[in-house]
Amino acid sequence: MKTYTKSEFRKVLETKLMNKRTATLEESTDNDIFYAICSILKDEINQAGVDTRHHNIEAKRRQINYLSMEFLIGRLIESNLLNAGLLDVCNEVLTELGRDPKKIYSEENDAGLGNGGLGRLAACFLDSIASLGYMGNGFGIRYRYGLFEQRIVNGTQIELPDNWLQEVYPWETRRIEEAVPVNFGGQVTSEVLEDGNLKFTYSNQETVLAVPYDVGVVGYDNDNVNQLRLWSAELPHDTIDHGDNKNRLEHMQSVERISGFLYPDDSTEEGRFLRLKQQYFLVSSTIQTLINQFKERYQLPVTDFHKYHCIQINDTHPTFGIPELMRILMDEEGLGWDDAWHITTHTFAYTNHTIMQEALEKWPVYQVQNVNPRIFMIINEINERFCKSVYEAHPEMRDKIGDLAVISNNVVHMSKLAIVGSFSVNGVAALHSEIIKDYTFNDFYKLTPEKFNNKTNGITHRRWLMTSNPELSNLISDTIGNNWVKHPQELTQLMHYYNDDAFLDRLAEVKLHNKKALKEVIYNKTGIEVDEHSVFDVQVKRLHEYKRQLLNLLRIIYLYNEIKRKPSIKIQPITFIFGAKAAPGYHIAKEVIKLIHAVANVVNNDTDVDNRIKVVFLENYNVTLAEDIMPAAEISEQISTASMEASGTGNMKMMMNGAITLGTMDGANVEIAELVGKENIFIFGLSSEEVINYQLNGGYRAEDIYKTDSRVKNAMDALINEQFGRNYAFNDLYYHVLTNNDPYFLLKDFNSYVDIHLTAMATYQDKRKWNQMSLTNIMKSGQFSSDRTIQQYATDIWKLN
Ligand code: CR1
């Protein structure tokens, strides 16, 4: 890509302002400048994107296609500037012009096309795929409304539509000429042809036009630009309206609803027909396109498809891609079952992101039939052939066939379909991948152990360190040079500074600087003034019972009551920072948000507390807000019930920014602990083995702990004794824990949590030691760059060159 001197950049900025915004530099608004910069970048991205495509086609490169219902991309401007090599010059020019770069970049709407970790992972992966120079494109849905905007009104979460497309989205290009029809519903008939093969004919289908919008994905300093293709649903121009749609406008709206909004829940399936339609819409449009492009560009027989394409499905949401590819290969390309099955099962690879039963997708047969009857027929056939093959080839597994079946009790089990139709099944952290093999999918593991593998998640250090924490990033480069930027594992070079007091002081200064910046954000958003010298203890993530925000609160309540008991007690001042969206229909999660606010209200205003504890809830947690929070975190709360958090990625982001993890031996915490050593992390609670053993044996007796342990009882009773609200405001939480026998082991882990927290606070008193711990975490965090993860996917699964 082109490089610019300052004066060149200024000049092109002026030209863009004039041409695109009819404004001079002097009169331009932040919004004008934002769009002008995007336009400069887009020229570069488009050119490099075309060059990349030409090169890839000419070299007939093998490509990875990352299919995901979610891409939590956030803002792109800084990341694109950085990767294109223009961030410094742009910052300098803007500053010289007396404009605040941050303010200008904040003109961009945060694209929240995802719920949480799964969606953000997809976005980090695209950045790494491009930055490592691979040919790999993302495919998702261009939701008209992304994840809801969270407002807090009187301590209660309110959801507003996320109108992220209100203004022009500067990074996308609409490509109507590449639109494809996606067919829903109707009937299928078959006839036997002369050659004995079956021919399937579809009738009365509803055709929806999938219109692609492409967003360039810029690799870091390598001129490699891939694409994220987001599909939008439209009514085809030539549709003739029938009686069941009152008028064309209504018909149009019903079609557009398919890409209308993102389902705001990453843990439960609402069983909604629309969600199912979204899934088929994504995979059908994508796979038709891949097949068309393959034939057109590579001029090879379709039987070679899998030699040039790999499709990674991000959780089970795109699993209908498997029957869809079968359908296209058989019904449109004329292949027989065996050939089509060979190609399909050499194309798909599946990533599992959760073992939570309620998040393992299951769809009623009639709904799948309604979405597309031919797809259901193919799933049915896959199931029959699979069950038969188990019966014949694995007599020892015959009594397990009922459990293995893809369809049982009139339900399609998406994870089973994904496993049967893929050549690779991976978990997202070492522990999680073991649990999948030993428990969740144990029967499948016994059948095909070679499919199962681990790919521990990662995060792009370009966004989560370089652009979001430039102070730390610069300190690192000043100290060890900038090799780490392309080889993040070289952050370990920082170990030479472990005993360097001057360096440790600078590290502490950077943290203080970032804490002051977050303090500002907190003040502007909440009016709460926090002490930058207090410990910033952070738990930011989706609100879910297994993530145990409630445990965090019980601990805060415990601390508060200790102060109330003995106001003169000496404690390290702490700011507890929360950020979390709750799924709109998830009552208990919403009650926890209320409780956070109720506790904050009491604690923050109690003169006995005297500002030693502050509780802050930051509204509308999203990628952009995360970029402000991560650099300032000192304690990273990763306290899920062991075995339940598949990996976590917030844990990696905070580690990379020098926070110390306080957590359970769960997900990737286990690998963080291994890397930094137990002296540089605070671990507490049950192990995953213990949790699983309890679960297999009917749990533990929560009542007993509640009755016999006064610390536990006091904290729990605060929920019902009106300490934090009148009229037994938190009865629901209290009874939910006790009458369900505490399925997330809050009470069981409470004491060790309180104790480890006290240990952490005692450790914090030794500033030098703390800085060394922080440094250790930073220097080991290169392992969690998504570049490492993608390198492993590329080598082991995708076989990319
Ligand atoms: C997991 O809960 C993991 C991300 C990304 C989430 C989290 O631990 O880091 O995936 N799973 O792998 C999920 O959203 C639907 O499942």
PDB file of N, CA and C and ligand atoms in Angstrom, residues 70 115-119 121 265-267 314-315 317 351-354 356 359 428 457 546-547 644-651 667, ligand 1:
ATOM      1  N   GLU A  70     -21.834 -14.613  13.459  1.00  0.00           N
ATOM      2  CA  GLU A  70     -21.469 -13.423  14.215  1.00  0.00           C
ATOM      3  C   GLU A  70     -20.062 -12.945  13.872  1.00  0.00           C
ATOM      4  N   ASN A 115     -22.517 -11.429  19.651  1.00  0.00           N
ATOM      5  CA  ASN A 115     -22.932 -11.387  21.047  1.00  0.00           C
ATOM      6  C   ASN A 115     -21.796 -11.219  22.027  1.00  0.00           C
ATOM      7  N   GLY A 116     -20.728 -11.979  21.817  1.00  0.00           N
ATOM      8  CA  GLY A 116     -19.653 -11.988  22.798  1.00  0.00           C
ATOM      9  C   GLY A 116     -18.429 -12.649  22.218  1.00  0.00           C
ATOM     10  N   GLY A 117     -17.835 -13.546  23.024  1.00  0.00           N
ATOM     11  CA  GLY A 117     -16.554 -14.139  22.664  1.00  0.00           C
ATOM     12  C   GLY A 117     -16.518 -14.803  21.298  1.00  0.00           C
ATOM     13  N   LEU A 118     -17.589 -15.520  20.976  1.00  0.00           N
ATOM     14  CA  LEU A 118     -17.614 -16.258  19.714  1.00  0.00           C
ATOM     15  C   LEU A 118     -17.524 -15.305  18.513  1.00  0.00           C
ATOM     16  N   GLY A 119     -18.268 -14.208  18.608  1.00  0.00           N
ATOM     17  CA  GLY A 119     -18.272 -13.242  17.511  1.00  0.00           C
ATOM     18  C   GLY A 119     -16.990 -12.438  17.441  1.00  0.00           C
ATOM     19  N   LEU A 121     -14.112 -13.496  18.472  1.00  0.00           N
ATOM     20  CA  LEU A 121     -13.085 -14.428  18.014  1.00  0.00           C
ATOM     21  C   LEU A 121     -13.037 -14.423  16.480  1.00  0.00           C
ATOM     22  N   ASP A 265     -28.630 -13.553  22.017  1.00  0.00           N
ATOM     23  CA  ASP A 265     -28.427 -14.568  23.026  1.00  0.00           C
ATOM     24  C   ASP A 265     -27.395 -15.542  22.500  1.00  0.00           C
ATOM     25  N   ASP A 266     -26.332 -15.749  23.268  1.00  0.00           N
ATOM     26  CA  ASP A 266     -25.338 -16.694  22.780  1.00  0.00           C
ATOM     27  C   ASP A 266     -25.371 -17.984  23.580  1.00  0.00           C
ATOM     28  N   SER A 267     -26.426 -18.190  24.317  1.00  0.00           N
ATOM     29  CA  SER A 267     -26.421 -19.397  25.133  1.00  0.00           C
ATOM     30  C   SER A 267     -27.686 -20.224  24.968  1.00  0.00           C
ATOM     31  N   ASN A 314     -18.183 -21.819  12.581  1.00  0.00           N
ATOM     32  CA  ASN A 314     -17.997 -21.242  13.908  1.00  0.00           C
ATOM     33  C   ASN A 314     -19.194 -21.613  14.773  1.00  0.00           C
ATOM     34  N   ASP A 315     -19.010 -22.632  15.571  1.00  0.00           N
ATOM     35  CA  ASP A 315     -20.088 -23.267  16.312  1.00  0.00           C
ATOM     36  C   ASP A 315     -21.063 -23.925  15.326  1.00  0.00           C
ATOM     37  N   HIS A 317     -23.967 -23.030  14.325  1.00  0.00           N
ATOM     38  CA  HIS A 317     -24.937 -22.180  13.613  1.00  0.00           C
ATOM     39  C   HIS A 317     -24.889 -22.329  12.087  1.00  0.00           C
ATOM     40  N   THR A 351     -15.881 -26.013  14.789  1.00  0.00           N
ATOM     41  CA  THR A 351     -15.373 -25.570  16.092  1.00  0.00           C
ATOM     42  C   THR A 351     -16.520 -25.548  17.086  1.00  0.00           C
ATOM     43  N   ASN A 352     -16.332 -26.228  18.192  1.00  0.00           N
ATOM     44  CA  ASN A 352     -17.321 -26.179  19.264  1.00  0.00           C
ATOM     45  C   ASN A 352     -16.901 -25.101  20.269  1.00  0.00           C
ATOM     46  N   HIS A 353     -17.876 -24.322  20.727  1.00  0.00           N
ATOM     47  CA  HIS A 353     -17.551 -23.230  21.653  1.00  0.00           C
ATOM     48  C   HIS A 353     -18.205 -23.355  23.011  1.00  0.00           C
ATOM     49  N   THR A 354     -18.924 -24.412  23.226  1.00  0.00           N
ATOM     50  CA  THR A 354     -19.590 -24.493  24.518  1.00  0.00           C
ATOM     51  C   THR A 354     -20.041 -25.916  24.815  1.00  0.00           C
ATOM     52  N   MET A 356     -22.368 -26.099  27.346  1.00  0.00           N
ATOM     53  CA  MET A 356     -23.614 -25.837  28.059  1.00  0.00           C
ATOM     54  C   MET A 356     -24.768 -26.457  27.262  1.00  0.00           C
ATOM     55  N   ALA A 359     -27.071 -24.489  25.121  1.00  0.00           N
ATOM     56  CA  ALA A 359     -26.519 -23.796  23.959  1.00  0.00           C
ATOM     57  C   ALA A 359     -26.188 -24.762  22.823  1.00  0.00           C
ATOM     58  N   VAL A 428     -11.830 -25.028  22.047  1.00  0.00           N
ATOM     59  CA  VAL A 428     -11.177 -23.725  21.977  1.00  0.00           C
ATOM     60  C   VAL A 428     -10.177 -23.449  23.103  1.00  0.00           C
ATOM     61  N   ASN A 457      -7.958 -20.568  21.771  1.00  0.00           N
ATOM     62  CA  ASN A 457      -8.306 -19.245  21.226  1.00  0.00           C
ATOM     63  C   ASN A 457      -7.157 -18.252  21.324  1.00  0.00           C
ATOM     64  N   TYR A 546     -23.234 -18.934  34.722  1.00  0.00           N
ATOM     65  CA  TYR A 546     -22.001 -19.699  34.893  1.00  0.00           C
ATOM     66  C   TYR A 546     -20.763 -18.801  34.967  1.00  0.00           C
ATOM     67  N   LYS A 547     -20.882 -17.573  34.504  1.00  0.00           N
ATOM     68  CA  LYS A 547     -19.748 -16.645  34.596  1.00  0.00           C
ATOM     69  C   LYS A 547     -19.647 -16.037  36.001  1.00  0.00           C
ATOM     70  N   MET A 644     -17.046 -24.885  32.769  1.00  0.00           N
ATOM     71  CA  MET A 644     -18.150 -24.298  32.000  1.00  0.00           C
ATOM     72  C   MET A 644     -17.740 -23.233  30.985  1.00  0.00           C
ATOM     73  N   GLU A 645     -16.649 -22.532  31.222  1.00  0.00           N
ATOM     74  CA  GLU A 645     -16.209 -21.522  30.258  1.00  0.00           C
ATOM     75  C   GLU A 645     -15.284 -22.213  29.269  1.00  0.00           C
ATOM     76  N   ALA A 646     -15.730 -22.319  28.018  1.00  0.00           N
ATOM     77  CA  ALA A 646     -14.942 -23.080  27.059  1.00  0.00           C
ATOM     78  C   ALA A 646     -13.505 -22.546  26.987  1.00  0.00           C
ATOM     79  N   SER A 647     -13.355 -21.258  26.847  1.00  0.00           N
ATOM     80  CA  SER A 647     -12.015 -20.692  26.792  1.00  0.00           C
ATOM     81  C   SER A 647     -11.947 -19.366  27.529  1.00  0.00           C
ATOM     82  N   GLY A 648     -12.763 -18.418  27.066  1.00  0.00           N
ATOM     83  CA  GLY A 648     -12.600 -17.047  27.497  1.00  0.00           C
ATOM     84  C   GLY A 648     -11.578 -16.385  26.585  1.00  0.00           C
ATOM     85  N   THR A 649     -11.790 -15.122  26.304  1.00  0.00           N
ATOM     86  CA  THR A 649     -10.799 -14.362  25.531  1.00  0.00           C
ATOM     87  C   THR A 649     -10.536 -13.023  26.207  1.00  0.00           C
ATOM     88  N   GLY A 650     -11.492 -12.577  27.026  1.00  0.00           N
ATOM     89  CA  GLY A 650     -11.264 -11.387  27.838  1.00  0.00           C
ATOM     90  C   GLY A 650     -10.084 -11.631  28.779  1.00  0.00           C
ATOM     91  N   ASN A 651      -9.970 -12.856  29.253  1.00  0.00           N
ATOM     92  CA  ASN A 651      -8.824 -13.203  30.111  1.00  0.00           C
ATOM     93  C   ASN A 651      -7.499 -12.924  29.389  1.00  0.00           C
ATOM     94  N   GLY A 667     -11.315 -23.108  31.338  1.00  0.00           N
ATOM     95  CA  GLY A 667     -11.032 -22.565  30.010  1.00  0.00           C
ATOM     96  C   GLY A 667      -9.550 -22.296  29.831  1.00  0.00           C
TER      97      GLY A 667
HETATM   98  C1  CR1 B   1     -17.440 -19.390  25.118  1.00  0.00           C
HETATM   99  O1  CR1 B   1     -18.410 -19.263  26.128  1.00  0.00           O
HETATM  100  C2  CR1 B   1     -15.200 -18.675  24.337  1.00  0.00           C
HETATM  101  C3  CR1 B   1     -15.887 -18.136  23.090  1.00  0.00           C
HETATM  102  C4  CR1 B   1     -14.992 -18.175  21.871  1.00  0.00           C
HETATM  103  C5  CR1 B   1     -18.012 -18.872  23.817  1.00  0.00           C
HETATM  104  C6  CR1 B   1     -16.179 -18.650  25.492  1.00  0.00           C
HETATM  105  O2  CR1 B   1     -15.591 -19.268  26.603  1.00  0.00           O
HETATM  106  O3  CR1 B   1     -14.069 -17.897  24.620  1.00  0.00           O
HETATM  107  O4  CR1 B   1     -17.039 -18.904  22.787  1.00  0.00           O
HETATM  108  N1  CR1 B   1     -19.093 -19.765  23.423  1.00  0.00           N
HETATM  109  O5  CR1 B   1     -14.524 -19.448  21.643  1.00  0.00           O
HETATM  110  C7  CR1 B   1     -20.236 -19.403  22.842  1.00  0.00           C
HETATM  111  O6  CR1 B   1     -20.503 -18.240  22.602  1.00  0.00           O
HETATM  112  C8  CR1 B   1     -22.242 -20.189  21.798  1.00  0.00           C
HETATM  113  O7  CR1 B   1     -21.062 -20.421  22.507  1.00  0.00           O
END
